[in-house]
mmCIF file with all atom_site columns, C-alpha atoms and ligand atoms in Angstrom:
data_model
loop_
_atom_site.group_PDB
_atom_site.id
_atom_site.type_symbol
_atom_site.label_atom_id
_atom_site.label_alt_id
_atom_site.label_comp_id
_atom_site.label_asym_id
_atom_site.label_entity_id
_atom_site.label_seq_id
_atom_site.pdbx_PDB_ins_code
_atom_site.Cartn_x
_atom_site.Cartn_y
_atom_site.Cartn_z
_atom_site.occupancy
_atom_site.B_iso_or_equiv
_atom_site.pdbx_formal_charge
_atom_site.auth_seq_id
_atom_site.auth_comp_id
_atom_site.auth_asym_id
_atom_site.auth_atom_id
_atom_site.pdbx_PDB_model_num
ATOM   1   C CA  . MET O 1 1   ? 0.293   0.379  0.024   1.00 0.00 ? 61  MET O CA  1
ATOM   2   C CA  . SER O 1 2   ? 1.396   3.679  -0.904  1.00 0.00 ? 62  SER O CA  1
ATOM   3   C CA  . ASP O 1 3   ? 2.118   5.852  2.262   1.00 0.00 ? 63  ASP O CA  1
ATOM   4   C CA  . LYS O 1 4   ? 1.955   8.759  -0.205  1.00 0.00 ? 64  LYS O CA  1
ATOM   5   C CA  . THR O 1 5   ? -0.022  11.371 0.983   1.00 0.00 ? 65  THR O CA  1
ATOM   6   C CA  . ILE O 1 6   ? -3.304  12.819 -0.688  1.00 0.00 ? 66  ILE O CA  1
ATOM   7   C CA  . PHE O 1 7   ? -1.345  15.668 -1.331  1.00 0.00 ? 67  PHE O CA  1
ATOM   8   C CA  . ALA O 1 8   ? 1.145   14.020 -2.396  1.00 0.00 ? 68  ALA O CA  1
ATOM   9   C CA  . LYS O 1 9   ? -0.825  12.763 -5.057  1.00 0.00 ? 69  LYS O CA  1
ATOM   10  C CA  . ILE O 1 10  ? -1.864  15.575 -6.294  1.00 0.00 ? 70  ILE O CA  1
ATOM   11  C CA  . ILE O 1 11  ? 1.568   16.919 -6.692  1.00 0.00 ? 71  ILE O CA  1
ATOM   12  C CA  . ASP O 1 12  ? 2.321   13.854 -9.320  1.00 0.00 ? 72  ASP O CA  1
ATOM   13  C CA  . GLY O 1 13  ? -1.148  14.348 -10.936 1.00 0.00 ? 73  GLY O CA  1
ATOM   14  C CA  . GLU O 1 14  ? -2.553  11.224 -9.612  1.00 0.00 ? 74  GLU O CA  1
ATOM   15  C CA  . ILE O 1 15  ? -5.838  12.428 -8.487  1.00 0.00 ? 75  ILE O CA  1
ATOM   16  C CA  . PRO O 1 16  ? -7.224  16.065 -9.655  1.00 0.00 ? 76  PRO O CA  1
ATOM   17  C CA  . ALA O 1 17  ? -6.895  19.575 -7.718  1.00 0.00 ? 77  ALA O CA  1
ATOM   18  C CA  . ASP O 1 18  ? -7.908  22.662 -9.177  1.00 0.00 ? 78  ASP O CA  1
ATOM   19  C CA  . LYS O 1 19  ? -4.623  25.160 -9.246  1.00 0.00 ? 79  LYS O CA  1
ATOM   20  C CA  . VAL O 1 20  ? -4.533  28.077 -8.717  1.00 0.00 ? 80  VAL O CA  1
ATOM   21  C CA  . TYR O 1 21  ? -0.819  28.661 -8.846  1.00 0.00 ? 81  TYR O CA  1
ATOM   22  C CA  . GLU O 1 22  ? 2.456   25.981 -9.688  1.00 0.00 ? 82  GLU O CA  1
ATOM   23  C CA  . ASP O 1 23  ? 6.166   26.687 -9.656  1.00 0.00 ? 83  ASP O CA  1
ATOM   24  C CA  . GLU O 1 24  ? 8.850   24.577 -9.559  1.00 0.00 ? 84  GLU O CA  1
ATOM   25  C CA  . GLN O 1 25  ? 8.582   24.436 -5.552  1.00 0.00 ? 85  GLN O CA  1
ATOM   26  C CA  . VAL O 1 26  ? 4.928   25.569 -4.969  1.00 0.00 ? 86  VAL O CA  1
ATOM   27  C CA  . LEU O 1 27  ? 1.632   24.061 -5.448  1.00 0.00 ? 87  LEU O CA  1
ATOM   28  C CA  . ALA O 1 28  ? -1.449  26.212 -4.750  1.00 0.00 ? 88  ALA O CA  1
ATOM   29  C CA  . PHE O 1 29  ? -4.746  24.814 -4.940  1.00 0.00 ? 89  PHE O CA  1
ATOM   30  C CA  . LYS O 1 30  ? -8.573  24.896 -4.085  1.00 0.00 ? 90  LYS O CA  1
ATOM   31  C CA  . ASP O 1 31  ? -9.491  23.298 -0.676  1.00 0.00 ? 91  ASP O CA  1
ATOM   32  C CA  . VAL O 1 32  ? -11.878 21.164 -1.196  1.00 0.00 ? 92  VAL O CA  1
ATOM   33  C CA  . ASN O 1 33  ? -13.860 21.486 1.735   1.00 0.00 ? 93  ASN O CA  1
ATOM   34  C CA  . PRO O 1 34  ? -13.788 25.708 1.804   1.00 0.00 ? 94  PRO O CA  1
ATOM   35  C CA  . GLN O 1 35  ? -14.099 27.332 5.100   1.00 0.00 ? 95  GLN O CA  1
ATOM   36  C CA  . ALA O 1 36  ? -14.757 30.672 4.017   1.00 0.00 ? 96  ALA O CA  1
ATOM   37  C CA  . PRO O 1 37  ? -15.310 32.098 0.120   1.00 0.00 ? 97  PRO O CA  1
ATOM   38  C CA  . ILE O 1 38  ? -11.273 31.636 -0.085  1.00 0.00 ? 98  ILE O CA  1
ATOM   39  C CA  . HIS O 1 39  ? -9.590  29.180 0.951   1.00 0.00 ? 99  HIS O CA  1
ATOM   40  C CA  . ILE O 1 40  ? -6.493  27.503 -0.457  1.00 0.00 ? 100 ILE O CA  1
ATOM   41  C CA  . LEU O 1 41  ? -3.577  25.681 -0.035  1.00 0.00 ? 101 LEU O CA  1
ATOM   42  C CA  . ILE O 1 42  ? -0.222  26.247 -0.493  1.00 0.00 ? 102 ILE O CA  1
ATOM   43  C CA  . ILE O 1 43  ? 2.468   23.487 -0.153  1.00 0.00 ? 103 ILE O CA  1
ATOM   44  C CA  . PRO O 1 44  ? 6.099   22.329 -0.927  1.00 0.00 ? 104 PRO O CA  1
ATOM   45  C CA  . LYS O 1 45  ? 6.214   19.721 -3.757  1.00 0.00 ? 105 LYS O CA  1
ATOM   46  C CA  . LYS O 1 46  ? 8.648   18.270 -1.450  1.00 0.00 ? 106 LYS O CA  1
ATOM   47  C CA  . PRO O 1 47  ? 7.434   15.889 1.317   1.00 0.00 ? 107 PRO O CA  1
ATOM   48  C CA  . ILE O 1 48  ? 7.697   17.262 4.751   1.00 0.00 ? 108 ILE O CA  1
ATOM   49  C CA  . ARG O 1 49  ? 5.390   15.846 7.052   1.00 0.00 ? 109 ARG O CA  1
ATOM   50  C CA  . THR O 1 50  ? 4.446   18.788 9.813   1.00 0.00 ? 110 THR O CA  1
ATOM   51  C CA  . VAL O 1 51  ? 6.254   21.990 10.613  1.00 0.00 ? 111 VAL O CA  1
ATOM   52  C CA  . ASN O 1 52  ? 8.637   20.110 13.580  1.00 0.00 ? 112 ASN O CA  1
ATOM   53  C CA  . ASP O 1 53  ? 10.061  18.077 10.633  1.00 0.00 ? 113 ASP O CA  1
ATOM   54  C CA  . LEU O 1 54  ? 11.125  21.222 9.464   1.00 0.00 ? 114 LEU O CA  1
ATOM   55  C CA  . GLU O 1 55  ? 15.348  21.457 8.984   1.00 0.00 ? 115 GLU O CA  1
ATOM   56  C CA  . GLU O 1 56  ? 17.338  24.455 8.406   1.00 0.00 ? 116 GLU O CA  1
ATOM   57  C CA  . ALA O 1 57  ? 18.115  24.423 4.724   1.00 0.00 ? 117 ALA O CA  1
ATOM   58  C CA  . ASP O 1 58  ? 13.496  24.794 4.548   1.00 0.00 ? 118 ASP O CA  1
ATOM   59  C CA  . ALA O 1 59  ? 13.900  27.960 5.432   1.00 0.00 ? 119 ALA O CA  1
ATOM   60  C CA  . PRO O 1 60  ? 13.523  29.663 2.091   1.00 0.00 ? 120 PRO O CA  1
ATOM   61  C CA  . LEU O 1 61  ? 11.010  27.187 0.934   1.00 0.00 ? 121 LEU O CA  1
ATOM   62  C CA  . VAL O 1 62  ? 8.723   28.117 3.731   1.00 0.00 ? 122 VAL O CA  1
ATOM   63  C CA  . GLY O 1 63  ? 9.056   31.671 2.835   1.00 0.00 ? 123 GLY O CA  1
ATOM   64  C CA  . ARG O 1 64  ? 8.262   31.265 -0.361  1.00 0.00 ? 124 ARG O CA  1
ATOM   65  C CA  . LEU O 1 65  ? 4.637   29.521 0.995   1.00 0.00 ? 125 LEU O CA  1
ATOM   66  C CA  . PHE O 1 66  ? 4.131   32.646 2.361   1.00 0.00 ? 126 PHE O CA  1
ATOM   67  C CA  . LEU O 1 67  ? 5.290   34.830 -0.768  1.00 0.00 ? 127 LEU O CA  1
ATOM   68  C CA  . VAL O 1 68  ? 2.486   32.613 -2.798  1.00 0.00 ? 128 VAL O CA  1
ATOM   69  C CA  . ALA O 1 69  ? 0.153   33.400 -0.177  1.00 0.00 ? 129 ALA O CA  1
ATOM   70  C CA  . LYS O 1 70  ? 1.094   37.276 -0.598  1.00 0.00 ? 130 LYS O CA  1
ATOM   71  C CA  . GLN O 1 71  ? 0.943   36.934 -4.234  1.00 0.00 ? 131 GLN O CA  1
ATOM   72  C CA  . LEU O 1 72  ? -2.394  35.444 -4.012  1.00 0.00 ? 132 LEU O CA  1
ATOM   73  C CA  . ALA O 1 73  ? -4.215  37.600 -1.928  1.00 0.00 ? 133 ALA O CA  1
ATOM   74  C CA  . ALA O 1 74  ? -3.033  40.072 -4.079  1.00 0.00 ? 134 ALA O CA  1
ATOM   75  C CA  . ARG O 1 75  ? -4.625  38.978 -7.039  1.00 0.00 ? 135 ARG O CA  1
ATOM   76  C CA  . LEU O 1 76  ? -7.148  37.840 -5.573  1.00 0.00 ? 136 LEU O CA  1
ATOM   77  C CA  . GLY O 1 77  ? -8.914  40.776 -4.264  1.00 0.00 ? 137 GLY O CA  1
ATOM   78  C CA  . VAL O 1 78  ? -8.419  40.537 -0.515  1.00 0.00 ? 138 VAL O CA  1
ATOM   79  C CA  . ALA O 1 79  ? -4.958  42.062 0.218   1.00 0.00 ? 139 ALA O CA  1
ATOM   80  C CA  . GLU O 1 80  ? -6.265  45.226 1.265   1.00 0.00 ? 140 GLU O CA  1
ATOM   81  C CA  . ASN O 1 81  ? -9.641  43.697 3.560   1.00 0.00 ? 141 ASN O CA  1
ATOM   82  C CA  . GLY O 1 82  ? -6.925  41.046 4.957   1.00 0.00 ? 142 GLY O CA  1
ATOM   83  C CA  . TYR O 1 83  ? -6.754  37.619 5.246   1.00 0.00 ? 143 TYR O CA  1
ATOM   84  C CA  . ARG O 1 84  ? -5.754  34.988 7.516   1.00 0.00 ? 144 ARG O CA  1
ATOM   85  C CA  . LEU O 1 85  ? -2.946  31.830 7.207   1.00 0.00 ? 145 LEU O CA  1
ATOM   86  C CA  . VAL O 1 86  ? -2.571  28.637 9.166   1.00 0.00 ? 146 VAL O CA  1
ATOM   87  C CA  . MET O 1 87  ? -0.484  26.204 9.292   1.00 0.00 ? 147 MET O CA  1
ATOM   88  C CA  . ASN O 1 88  ? -1.985  23.595 11.465  1.00 0.00 ? 148 ASN O CA  1
ATOM   89  C CA  . CYS O 1 89  ? 0.358   20.722 12.922  1.00 0.00 ? 149 CYS O CA  1
ATOM   90  C CA  . ASN O 1 90  ? -0.312  17.439 14.847  1.00 0.00 ? 150 ASN O CA  1
ATOM   91  C CA  . ALA O 1 91  ? -3.429  16.206 16.365  1.00 0.00 ? 151 ALA O CA  1
ATOM   92  C CA  . ASP O 1 92  ? -4.089  18.799 18.879  1.00 0.00 ? 152 ASP O CA  1
ATOM   93  C CA  . GLY O 1 93  ? -3.664  21.954 15.833  1.00 0.00 ? 153 GLY O CA  1
ATOM   94  C CA  . GLY O 1 94  ? -6.025  20.318 13.872  1.00 0.00 ? 154 GLY O CA  1
ATOM   95  C CA  . GLN O 1 95  ? -3.937  19.147 10.771  1.00 0.00 ? 155 GLN O CA  1
ATOM   96  C CA  . SER O 1 96  ? -5.035  15.674 8.864   1.00 0.00 ? 156 SER O CA  1
ATOM   97  C CA  . VAL O 1 97  ? -3.112  15.358 5.797   1.00 0.00 ? 157 VAL O CA  1
ATOM   98  C CA  . TYR O 1 98  ? 0.771   15.062 6.763   1.00 0.00 ? 158 TYR O CA  1
ATOM   99  C CA  . HIS O 1 99  ? 2.657   17.356 4.401   1.00 0.00 ? 159 HIS O CA  1
ATOM   100 C CA  . ILE O 1 100 ? 2.441   20.789 4.959   1.00 0.00 ? 160 ILE O CA  1
ATOM   101 C CA  . HIS O 1 101 ? 0.559   23.483 3.825   1.00 0.00 ? 161 HIS O CA  1
ATOM   102 C CA  . LEU O 1 102 ? -0.420  26.813 4.778   1.00 0.00 ? 162 LEU O CA  1
ATOM   103 C CA  . HIS O 1 103 ? -3.933  27.700 4.742   1.00 0.00 ? 163 HIS O CA  1
ATOM   104 C CA  . LEU O 1 104 ? -4.818  31.126 3.128   1.00 0.00 ? 164 LEU O CA  1
ATOM   105 C CA  . LEU O 1 105 ? -8.710  32.043 3.760   1.00 0.00 ? 165 LEU O CA  1
ATOM   106 C CA  . ALA O 1 106 ? -10.144 34.886 2.780   1.00 0.00 ? 166 ALA O CA  1
ATOM   107 C CA  . GLY O 1 107 ? -13.691 37.005 2.242   1.00 0.00 ? 167 GLY O CA  1
ATOM   108 C CA  . ARG O 1 108 ? -15.031 36.812 5.302   1.00 0.00 ? 168 ARG O CA  1
ATOM   109 C CA  . ARG O 1 109 ? -14.441 38.314 8.990   1.00 0.00 ? 169 ARG O CA  1
ATOM   110 C CA  . PHE O 1 110 ? -12.560 35.596 10.730  1.00 0.00 ? 170 PHE O CA  1
ATOM   111 C CA  . ALA O 1 111 ? -13.050 35.082 15.107  1.00 0.00 ? 171 ALA O CA  1
ATOM   112 C CA  . TRP O 1 112 ? -9.952  35.152 16.852  1.00 0.00 ? 172 TRP O CA  1
ATOM   113 C CA  . PRO O 1 113 ? -9.099  33.707 19.250  1.00 0.00 ? 173 PRO O CA  1
ATOM   114 C CA  . PRO O 1 114 ? -9.792  30.144 16.848  1.00 0.00 ? 174 PRO O CA  1
ATOM   115 C CA  . GLY O 1 115 ? -11.957 27.877 18.044  1.00 0.00 ? 175 GLY O CA  1
HETATM 116 P P1  . LIG L 2 .   ? -5.804  20.029 7.892   1.00 0.00 ? 248 LIG L P1  1
HETATM 117 O O1  . LIG L 2 .   ? -6.332  19.495 8.490   1.00 0.00 ? 248 LIG L O1  1
HETATM 118 O O2  . LIG L 2 .   ? -4.910  21.326 8.351   1.00 0.00 ? 248 LIG L O2  1
HETATM 119 O O3  . LIG L 2 .   ? -4.297  19.446 7.876   1.00 0.00 ? 248 LIG L O3  1
HETATM 120 O O4  . LIG L 2 .   ? -5.989  20.734 6.617   1.00 0.00 ? 248 LIG L O4  1
HETATM 121 C C1  . LIG L 2 .   ? -6.154  19.879 5.248   1.00 0.00 ? 248 LIG L C1  1
HETATM 122 C C2  . LIG L 2 .   ? -7.198  20.390 4.723   1.00 0.00 ? 248 LIG L C2  1
HETATM 123 O O5  . LIG L 2 .   ? -6.804  19.518 3.345   1.00 0.00 ? 248 LIG L O5  1
HETATM 124 C C3  . LIG L 2 .   ? -8.206  20.376 4.722   1.00 0.00 ? 248 LIG L C3  1
HETATM 125 O O6  . LIG L 2 .   ? -8.974  21.500 4.607   1.00 0.00 ? 248 LIG L O6  1
HETATM 126 C C4  . LIG L 2 .   ? -8.846  19.511 3.739   1.00 0.00 ? 248 LIG L C4  1
HETATM 127 O O7  . LIG L 2 .   ? -10.558 19.826 3.276   1.00 0.00 ? 248 LIG L O7  1
HETATM 128 C C5  . LIG L 2 .   ? -7.991  19.802 2.486   1.00 0.00 ? 248 LIG L C5  1
HETATM 129 N N1  . LIG L 2 .   ? -8.573  18.519 2.052   1.00 0.00 ? 248 LIG L N1  1
HETATM 130 C C6  . LIG L 2 .   ? -8.374  17.082 1.914   1.00 0.00 ? 248 LIG L C6  1
HETATM 131 N N2  . LIG L 2 .   ? -8.318  16.328 0.551   1.00 0.00 ? 248 LIG L N2  1
HETATM 132 C C7  . LIG L 2 .   ? -8.243  17.545 -0.521  1.00 0.00 ? 248 LIG L C7  1
HETATM 133 C C8  . LIG L 2 .   ? -8.489  17.535 -1.778  1.00 0.00 ? 248 LIG L C8  1
HETATM 134 N N3  . LIG L 2 .   ? -8.131  15.984 -2.609  1.00 0.00 ? 248 LIG L N3  1
HETATM 135 N N4  . LIG L 2 .   ? -7.963  18.434 -2.361  1.00 0.00 ? 248 LIG L N4  1
HETATM 136 C C9  . LIG L 2 .   ? -7.911  19.843 -1.940  1.00 0.00 ? 248 LIG L C9  1
HETATM 137 N N5  . LIG L 2 .   ? -8.495  19.942 -0.395  1.00 0.00 ? 248 LIG L N5  1
HETATM 138 C C10 . LIG L 2 .   ? -8.308  19.003 0.478   1.00 0.00 ? 248 LIG L C10 1
#
């Protein structure tokens, strides 16, 4: 049985996704179960299970995720009103797919503290 995550399968084109951005290192696509009018997942193509698994050498890659989020927010017209970026880690963080991903949520007002 494959231990590939659903996101690795999306990267490899084995299952479809509604892609909104792609370059050599990063892919972004619409969340299949959106929690806001705009809900995009921005992922590295490198399979990294959790934030706990990040290494020093991954710093530029993680930075790229945020720069892509910024670009998408501008392109989608929500930069000015604002948006939320979230990366969940492990069970208590609410992580369900073990390939790191930055959630870009926008199009409504979010509460703080989060639930
Ligand atoms: P997390 O709970 O932080 O690990 O977030 C995982 C996210 O992946 C959830 O918001 C899911 O709705 C989303 N998701 C799961 N499978 C897919 C898929 N095939 N395509 C797009 N989004 C997905």
